[in-house]
Amino acid sequence: MTAAGRPYAGTVVTPLVDGFGRVHRDLRISVTDRCNLRCTYCMPEEGMQWLPRDQVLTFEELERVARLAVERFGFESIRLTGGEPTVRAHLPVLVAKLAALGVEVSMTTNGLTLASQAQAYADAGLSRVNISLDTLRPDRFLELTRRDRLADVLAGVDAAVAAGLGPVKLNVVCMRGVNDDEIVDLATFGRDRGVEVRFIEWMPLDEDHSWSPGAVVAGEEIIAAIAAVHPLHPLARGSEPAAVWAYDDGLGTVGAISSVTEPFCGSCDRVRLTAEGALRSCLFSHDETDLRALLRSPASDDDLTSAIAACVAGKRAGHQIGAVTFVQPPRSMSRIGG
Ligand code: SAM
Ligand code: SF4
């Protein structure tokens, strides 16, 4: 691709290719490891060790890495995540800086603050949001997230749609015996609001290592349950992690991210930057590249570009969940950036 139309048109773009020929174009930036919920599948109630603030990358440092990804490697999209990205102060300022790079800027959020902030994010240049919502039952929401905030998330979904942060997608982590009895209710909720619900298989990335294969509800099973009530047909698959189906009656789409039972590592185009500036080529990596050390040294843009390329060059073929050799990475999802 070319950089035509972007502020730095004319710069030579070298696609960021790993040892398996995968081209990387999507940067996930974690802006904080902190969160205002405590989802049981993600982090414990107590005991998280938050990063000291001076270890978290500044907006200027984040913008520099993002600019190099776009300018040198032709990245096309940036997603903000965390922890909970909206707890980072002055986030719209960062959104505006990243949107000025001429790429799509999106965000994954638990939605708690969207009712009051969605318009500010949209005005700053945010394109769209994915909102996490694992249950429609207030008592279960309290149990699952350890906070009584379901009404805020529901208001946030409506606010995101009203602010034009679409297509709005809802992320549902589906777990056996926890919320798998709400699959059809959640899908119906999405159909009624014109938002795509994406069911995500629970991955072994929880802080307290309580994941077990038996708790995973396969995407195939989820889609079959929905199709039994609302008939579906599959849509052609792109580089997106979600396999997407359309409702036969035309009332939108629903997706399944089957990271565990049907890994899509072969088409992965993502690179992740943690809140303290560690670059990771895979959610399940055991290696990472310390970009913060370079950012806070006299290193040049060329030095940073080489470090990013070397990190991606070493990307593994796949995550190997289920293999006897699989070892859960030391970082949990919230300390990577999902
Ligand atoms: N706090 C934001 C949120 O919850 O949307 C953004 C960060 S969160 C880590 C990103 C996404 O990862 C959310 O949709 C969340 O449900 C999902 N997630 C967290 N832990 C997970 C796990 N162990 N397996 C699968 N998905 C997980
Ligand atoms: Fe926070 Fe998101 Fe993890 Fe829930 S999934 S505890 S909202 S970071």
Coordinates of C-alpha atoms and ligand atoms in Angstrom, one line a residue:
M1 CA 0.0 0.0 0.0
T2 CA 1.1 3.6 -0.3
A3 CA 0.9 6.4 2.2
A4 CA -0.9 8.6 -0.3
G5 CA -3.4 11.0 1.3
R6 CA -1.6 10.8 4.7
P7 CA 0.3 13.7 6.2
Y8 CA 3.7 12.1 5.4
A9 CA 2.8 11.1 1.8
G10 CA 6.1 10.4 0.0
T11 CA 7.7 8.3 2.8
V12 CA 8.8 4.8 1.7
V13 CA 6.6 2.2 3.3
T14 CA 8.0 -1.2 4.0
P15 CA 5.4 -3.8 5.0
L16 CA 6.1 -5.3 8.4
V17 CA 6.3 -9.0 7.5
D18 CA 7.1 -11.9 9.9
G19 CA 8.9 -15.2 9.2
F20 CA 5.7 -16.8 8.0
G21 CA 4.8 -14.1 5.5
R22 CA 2.1 -12.4 7.6
V23 CA 1.9 -8.7 7.0
H24 CA 1.1 -6.6 10.1
R25 CA -1.2 -3.6 9.8
D26 CA -3.0 -3.3 13.1
L27 CA -1.6 -1.8 16.2
R28 CA -3.2 -2.4 19.6
I29 CA -2.2 0.2 22.1
S30 CA -2.8 -0.3 25.8
V31 CA -3.0 3.1 27.5
T32 CA -3.3 1.8 31.0
D33 CA -3.2 -1.4 33.0
R34 CA -5.8 0.0 35.5
C35 CA -9.5 -0.7 35.4
N36 CA -12.8 0.3 37.1
L37 CA -14.2 -3.3 36.9
R38 CA -12.8 -6.6 38.1
C39 CA -14.1 -9.2 35.6
T40 CA -13.6 -12.6 37.1
Y41 CA -12.2 -14.0 33.9
C42 CA -9.6 -11.2 33.6
M43 CA -8.4 -10.1 37.1
P44 CA -8.8 -10.8 40.8
E45 CA -10.8 -8.6 43.2
E46 CA -7.7 -7.5 45.1
G47 CA -4.0 -7.7 44.6
M48 CA -3.3 -6.2 41.2
Q49 CA 0.0 -4.3 41.2
W50 CA -0.6 -1.2 39.1
L51 CA 2.2 0.3 37.1
P52 CA 3.7 3.4 38.7
R53 CA 2.6 6.4 36.5
D54 CA 6.1 7.3 35.4
Q55 CA 6.5 3.8 33.8
V56 CA 3.4 4.3 31.6
L57 CA 4.1 5.7 28.2
T58 CA 3.2 9.4 27.7
F59 CA 0.9 10.5 24.9
E60 CA 4.0 11.8 23.0
E61 CA 5.7 8.5 23.3
L62 CA 2.6 6.6 22.1
E63 CA 2.2 9.0 19.2
R64 CA 5.8 8.4 18.2
V65 CA 5.5 4.7 18.1
A66 CA 2.1 4.9 16.3
R67 CA 3.6 7.4 13.7
L68 CA 6.4 5.0 12.9
A69 CA 4.0 2.1 12.5
V70 CA 1.9 4.1 10.1
E71 CA 4.7 6.0 8.3
R72 CA 7.3 3.3 8.0
F73 CA 5.2 0.1 7.9
G74 CA 1.9 1.3 6.5
F75 CA -0.3 0.4 9.5
E76 CA -3.9 1.0 8.7
S77 CA -5.6 0.8 12.1
I78 CA -5.0 1.5 15.7
R79 CA -7.1 0.2 18.6
L80 CA -6.9 1.7 22.1
T81 CA -7.4 -0.8 24.9
G82 CA -6.1 -1.6 28.4
G83 CA -6.9 -2.2 31.3
E84 CA -9.8 0.1 30.8
P85 CA -8.7 2.8 28.3
T86 CA -11.2 5.4 29.4
V87 CA -9.7 5.6 32.9
R88 CA -6.7 7.3 31.3
A89 CA -7.0 11.0 31.9
H90 CA -7.5 13.3 28.8
L91 CA -7.9 10.3 26.4
P92 CA -9.5 12.4 23.7
V93 CA -6.2 14.3 23.4
L94 CA -4.5 11.0 22.4
V95 CA -7.3 10.1 20.1
A96 CA -6.9 13.3 18.2
K97 CA -3.1 12.8 17.9
L98 CA -3.6 9.3 16.5
A99 CA -6.5 10.3 14.2
A100 CA -4.2 13.0 12.7
L101 CA -2.0 10.1 11.4
G102 CA -4.8 9.4 8.9
V103 CA -5.6 5.8 10.1
E104 CA -8.7 4.4 11.7
V105 CA -8.7 4.8 15.5
S106 CA -11.0 2.5 17.4
M107 CA -11.3 1.5 21.1
T108 CA -12.3 -1.5 23.2
T109 CA -14.0 -0.4 26.4
N110 CA -16.2 -1.7 29.1
G111 CA -18.5 1.2 28.3
L112 CA -18.9 2.6 31.8
T113 CA -18.1 6.1 30.8
L114 CA -19.5 6.2 27.3
A115 CA -22.9 7.7 28.4
S116 CA -21.0 11.0 29.2
Q117 CA -17.9 10.7 27.0
A118 CA -18.9 9.1 23.7
Q119 CA -19.5 12.4 21.9
A120 CA -16.1 13.7 23.1
Y121 CA -14.3 10.6 21.7
A122 CA -16.2 10.9 18.4
D123 CA -15.4 14.6 18.2
A124 CA -11.7 13.8 18.8
G125 CA -11.7 11.5 15.8
L126 CA -12.5 8.0 17.3
S127 CA -14.1 5.9 14.5
R128 CA -15.8 3.1 16.4
V129 CA -16.0 1.2 19.7
N130 CA -16.2 -2.4 20.8
I131 CA -18.1 -2.6 24.2
S132 CA -17.7 -5.5 26.5
L133 CA -21.0 -6.8 27.8
D134 CA -21.2 -10.4 29.1
T135 CA -24.6 -10.5 30.7
L136 CA -27.9 -8.6 30.6
R137 CA -28.8 -9.6 34.2
P138 CA -27.9 -7.0 36.9
D139 CA -27.2 -9.6 39.6
R140 CA -25.0 -11.6 37.2
F141 CA -23.2 -8.4 36.1
L142 CA -22.3 -7.7 39.7
E143 CA -21.1 -11.2 40.2
L144 CA -19.0 -11.2 37.0
T145 CA -17.5 -7.8 37.2
R146 CA -17.7 -7.3 41.0
R147 CA -19.3 -3.9 40.3
D148 CA -23.0 -3.0 40.1
R149 CA -22.8 -1.0 36.8
L150 CA -24.9 -2.8 34.2
A151 CA -27.1 0.2 33.7
D152 CA -24.1 2.4 32.9
V153 CA -22.9 0.0 30.3
L154 CA -26.4 -0.2 28.6
A155 CA -26.5 3.6 28.6
G156 CA -23.0 3.6 27.1
V157 CA -24.1 1.3 24.3
D158 CA -26.9 3.7 23.3
A159 CA -24.6 6.7 23.7
A160 CA -22.0 5.1 21.4
V161 CA -24.6 4.5 18.7
A162 CA -26.0 8.0 19.1
A163 CA -22.5 9.5 18.8
G164 CA -21.9 7.6 15.5
L165 CA -19.1 5.4 16.9
G166 CA -20.3 2.6 14.6
P167 CA -20.4 0.0 13.7
V168 CA -20.7 -0.6 17.4
K169 CA -19.8 -4.1 18.4
L170 CA -20.5 -5.9 21.7
N171 CA -17.8 -8.3 23.0
V172 CA -19.1 -11.2 25.0
V173 CA -16.7 -13.6 26.7
C174 CA -18.8 -16.8 26.9
M175 CA -18.0 -19.2 29.7
R176 CA -19.6 -22.6 30.5
G177 CA -21.9 -22.5 33.5
V178 CA -21.4 -18.7 33.9
N179 CA -23.3 -17.0 31.0
D180 CA -23.8 -19.6 28.3
D181 CA -27.5 -19.6 29.1
E182 CA -27.7 -16.0 27.8
I183 CA -26.3 -16.6 24.3
V184 CA -29.6 -16.1 22.5
D185 CA -30.7 -13.2 24.8
L186 CA -27.4 -11.4 24.1
A187 CA -27.7 -12.1 20.3
T188 CA -31.3 -10.8 20.4
F189 CA -30.3 -7.7 22.3
G190 CA -27.8 -6.9 19.5
R191 CA -30.3 -7.6 16.7
D192 CA -32.8 -5.2 18.4
R193 CA -30.2 -2.4 18.6
G194 CA -28.5 -3.0 15.2
V195 CA -25.2 -3.8 16.9
E196 CA -23.0 -6.9 16.1
V197 CA -22.5 -9.2 19.1
R198 CA -19.2 -11.0 19.0
F199 CA -18.9 -14.0 21.2
I200 CA -15.3 -14.6 22.4
E201 CA -13.9 -17.9 23.6
W202 CA -12.4 -17.5 27.1
M203 CA -8.6 -17.7 26.7
P204 CA -5.9 -18.7 29.2
L205 CA -4.9 -15.1 29.9
D206 CA -6.5 -14.5 33.3
E207 CA -4.4 -13.1 36.1
D208 CA -5.2 -15.8 38.6
H209 CA -4.8 -18.7 36.2
S210 CA -8.3 -20.1 36.8
W211 CA -8.9 -20.9 33.1
S212 CA -9.7 -24.4 32.2
P213 CA -10.5 -26.0 28.8
G214 CA -13.9 -27.2 30.2
A215 CA -15.0 -23.6 30.7
V216 CA -14.6 -22.7 27.1
V217 CA -17.8 -22.6 25.0
A218 CA -16.8 -23.2 21.4
G219 CA -17.8 -20.6 18.8
E220 CA -19.4 -23.4 16.8
E221 CA -21.8 -24.3 19.7
I222 CA -22.6 -20.6 20.2
I223 CA -23.5 -20.0 16.6
A224 CA -25.6 -23.2 16.5
A225 CA -27.6 -22.1 19.5
I226 CA -28.3 -18.7 17.9
A227 CA -29.2 -20.2 14.5
A228 CA -31.7 -22.5 16.1
V229 CA -33.7 -19.4 17.0
H230 CA -32.6 -16.8 14.4
P231 CA -31.5 -18.6 11.2
L232 CA -28.1 -17.6 10.0
H233 CA -25.7 -17.9 7.0
P234 CA -22.0 -17.4 7.1
L235 CA -20.3 -14.4 5.5
A236 CA -16.9 -14.5 3.7
R237 CA -14.0 -14.3 6.1
G238 CA -11.3 -11.5 6.1
S239 CA -8.3 -10.9 8.3
E240 CA -10.7 -10.1 11.2
P241 CA -10.5 -12.6 14.1
A242 CA -14.3 -12.9 14.1
A243 CA -16.1 -15.3 11.8
V244 CA -19.3 -13.5 11.0
W245 CA -22.8 -14.8 10.2
A246 CA -25.7 -12.8 8.9
Y247 CA -29.3 -13.3 10.1
D248 CA -31.4 -14.7 7.2
D249 CA -34.1 -12.1 7.9
G250 CA -31.6 -9.3 7.2
L251 CA -31.5 -8.0 10.8
G252 CA -27.8 -7.7 11.1
T253 CA -24.8 -9.9 11.9
V254 CA -23.3 -11.9 14.7
G255 CA -19.7 -13.0 15.2
A256 CA -17.7 -15.7 17.0
I257 CA -14.0 -15.3 17.9
S258 CA -12.9 -18.9 18.3
S259 CA -9.4 -18.2 19.4
V260 CA -9.1 -21.5 21.3
T261 CA -11.1 -24.1 19.2
E262 CA -10.3 -22.6 15.7
P263 CA -7.2 -20.4 16.0
F264 CA -6.8 -17.8 13.3
C265 CA -3.1 -17.3 13.9
G266 CA -2.3 -17.8 10.2
S267 CA -4.0 -14.5 9.3
C268 CA -3.0 -12.5 12.3
D269 CA -2.0 -8.9 11.4
R270 CA -1.7 -7.5 14.9
V271 CA 1.1 -6.1 17.1
R272 CA 0.5 -5.0 20.7
L273 CA 2.1 -2.3 22.8
T274 CA 1.6 -2.6 26.5
A275 CA 1.0 0.4 28.7
E276 CA 4.7 0.5 29.8
G277 CA 5.9 0.2 26.2
A278 CA 6.6 -3.5 25.7
L279 CA 6.0 -4.5 22.1
R280 CA 4.5 -8.0 21.7
S281 CA 3.9 -9.8 18.5
C282 CA 1.4 -12.1 20.0
L283 CA -1.0 -12.2 23.0
F284 CA 0.6 -15.4 24.0
S285 CA 4.3 -14.3 23.6
H286 CA 6.8 -15.0 26.2
D287 CA 9.2 -12.5 24.6
E288 CA 8.7 -8.8 24.3
T289 CA 10.7 -5.8 23.1
D290 CA 11.2 -2.9 25.5
L291 CA 10.4 0.2 23.4
R292 CA 10.2 2.4 26.4
A293 CA 13.9 2.1 27.0
L294 CA 14.6 3.2 23.5
L295 CA 12.0 6.0 23.6
R296 CA 13.6 7.4 26.7
S297 CA 17.1 7.2 25.3
P298 CA 18.7 9.1 22.4
A299 CA 17.6 6.3 20.0
S300 CA 16.6 7.5 16.6
D301 CA 13.4 6.7 14.7
D302 CA 15.5 4.3 12.6
D303 CA 16.6 2.5 15.8
L304 CA 13.0 2.2 16.9
T305 CA 11.9 1.0 13.5
S306 CA 14.6 -1.7 13.6
A307 CA 13.4 -2.8 17.0
I308 CA 9.8 -3.1 15.9
A309 CA 10.8 -5.1 12.8
A310 CA 13.0 -7.5 14.9
C311 CA 10.1 -8.1 17.3
V312 CA 7.7 -9.0 14.5
A313 CA 10.4 -11.1 12.7
G314 CA 10.5 -13.4 15.7
K315 CA 6.7 -14.0 15.9
R316 CA 5.7 -17.6 16.4
A317 CA 3.4 -19.4 14.0
G318 CA 0.6 -19.8 16.5
H319 CA -0.3 -19.8 20.2
Q320 CA -0.4 -23.6 20.7
I321 CA -3.2 -23.5 23.3
G322 CA -4.1 -27.2 24.0
A323 CA -0.6 -28.5 23.2
V324 CA 1.2 -30.2 26.1
T325 CA 4.0 -27.6 25.7
F326 CA 1.6 -24.6 26.1
V327 CA 2.6 -22.3 29.0
Q328 CA 0.4 -19.4 29.8
P329 CA 2.3 -16.1 29.4
P330 CA 3.4 -14.2 32.5
R331 CA 1.3 -11.2 31.5
S332 CA -2.5 -11.4 31.8
M333 CA -4.9 -9.9 29.3
S334 CA -5.3 -6.6 31.2
R335 CA -1.6 -6.1 31.4
I336 CA -1.1 -6.8 27.7
G337 CA -4.1 -5.0 26.1
G338 CA -6.8 -7.2 24.6
Ligands
SAM1 N1 -11.4 -3.0 29.6 C1 -11.8 -3.0 28.2 C2 -12.9 -4.0 28.0 O1 -13.1 -4.9 28.9 O2 -13.5 -4.0 26.9 C3 -10.6 -3.3 27.3 C4 -9.6 -4.3 27.8 S1 -10.2 -6.0 27.8 C5 -8.7 -6.8 28.4 C6 -10.4 -6.4 26.1 C7 -11.3 -7.5 25.8 O3 -10.7 -8.7 26.3 C8 -12.6 -7.4 26.4 O4 -13.6 -7.7 25.5 C9 -12.6 -8.5 27.5 O5 -13.9 -9.1 27.7 C10 -11.7 -9.5 26.8 N2 -11.0 -10.5 27.7 C11 -10.4 -10.2 28.9 N3 -9.9 -11.3 29.4 C12 -10.1 -12.3 28.5 C13 -9.8 -13.7 28.5 N4 -9.1 -14.3 29.4 N5 -10.2 -14.4 27.4 C14 -10.9 -13.8 26.4 N6 -11.2 -12.5 26.4 C15 -10.8 -11.8 27.4
SF4_2 FE1 -11.3 -4.5 33.2 FE2 -11.7 -5.1 30.6 FE3 -10.4 -6.8 32.3 FE4 -13.0 -6.4 32.7 S1 -12.1 -7.3 30.8 S2 -11.5 -6.4 34.3 S3 -13.3 -4.3 32.1 S4 -9.7 -4.8 31.6

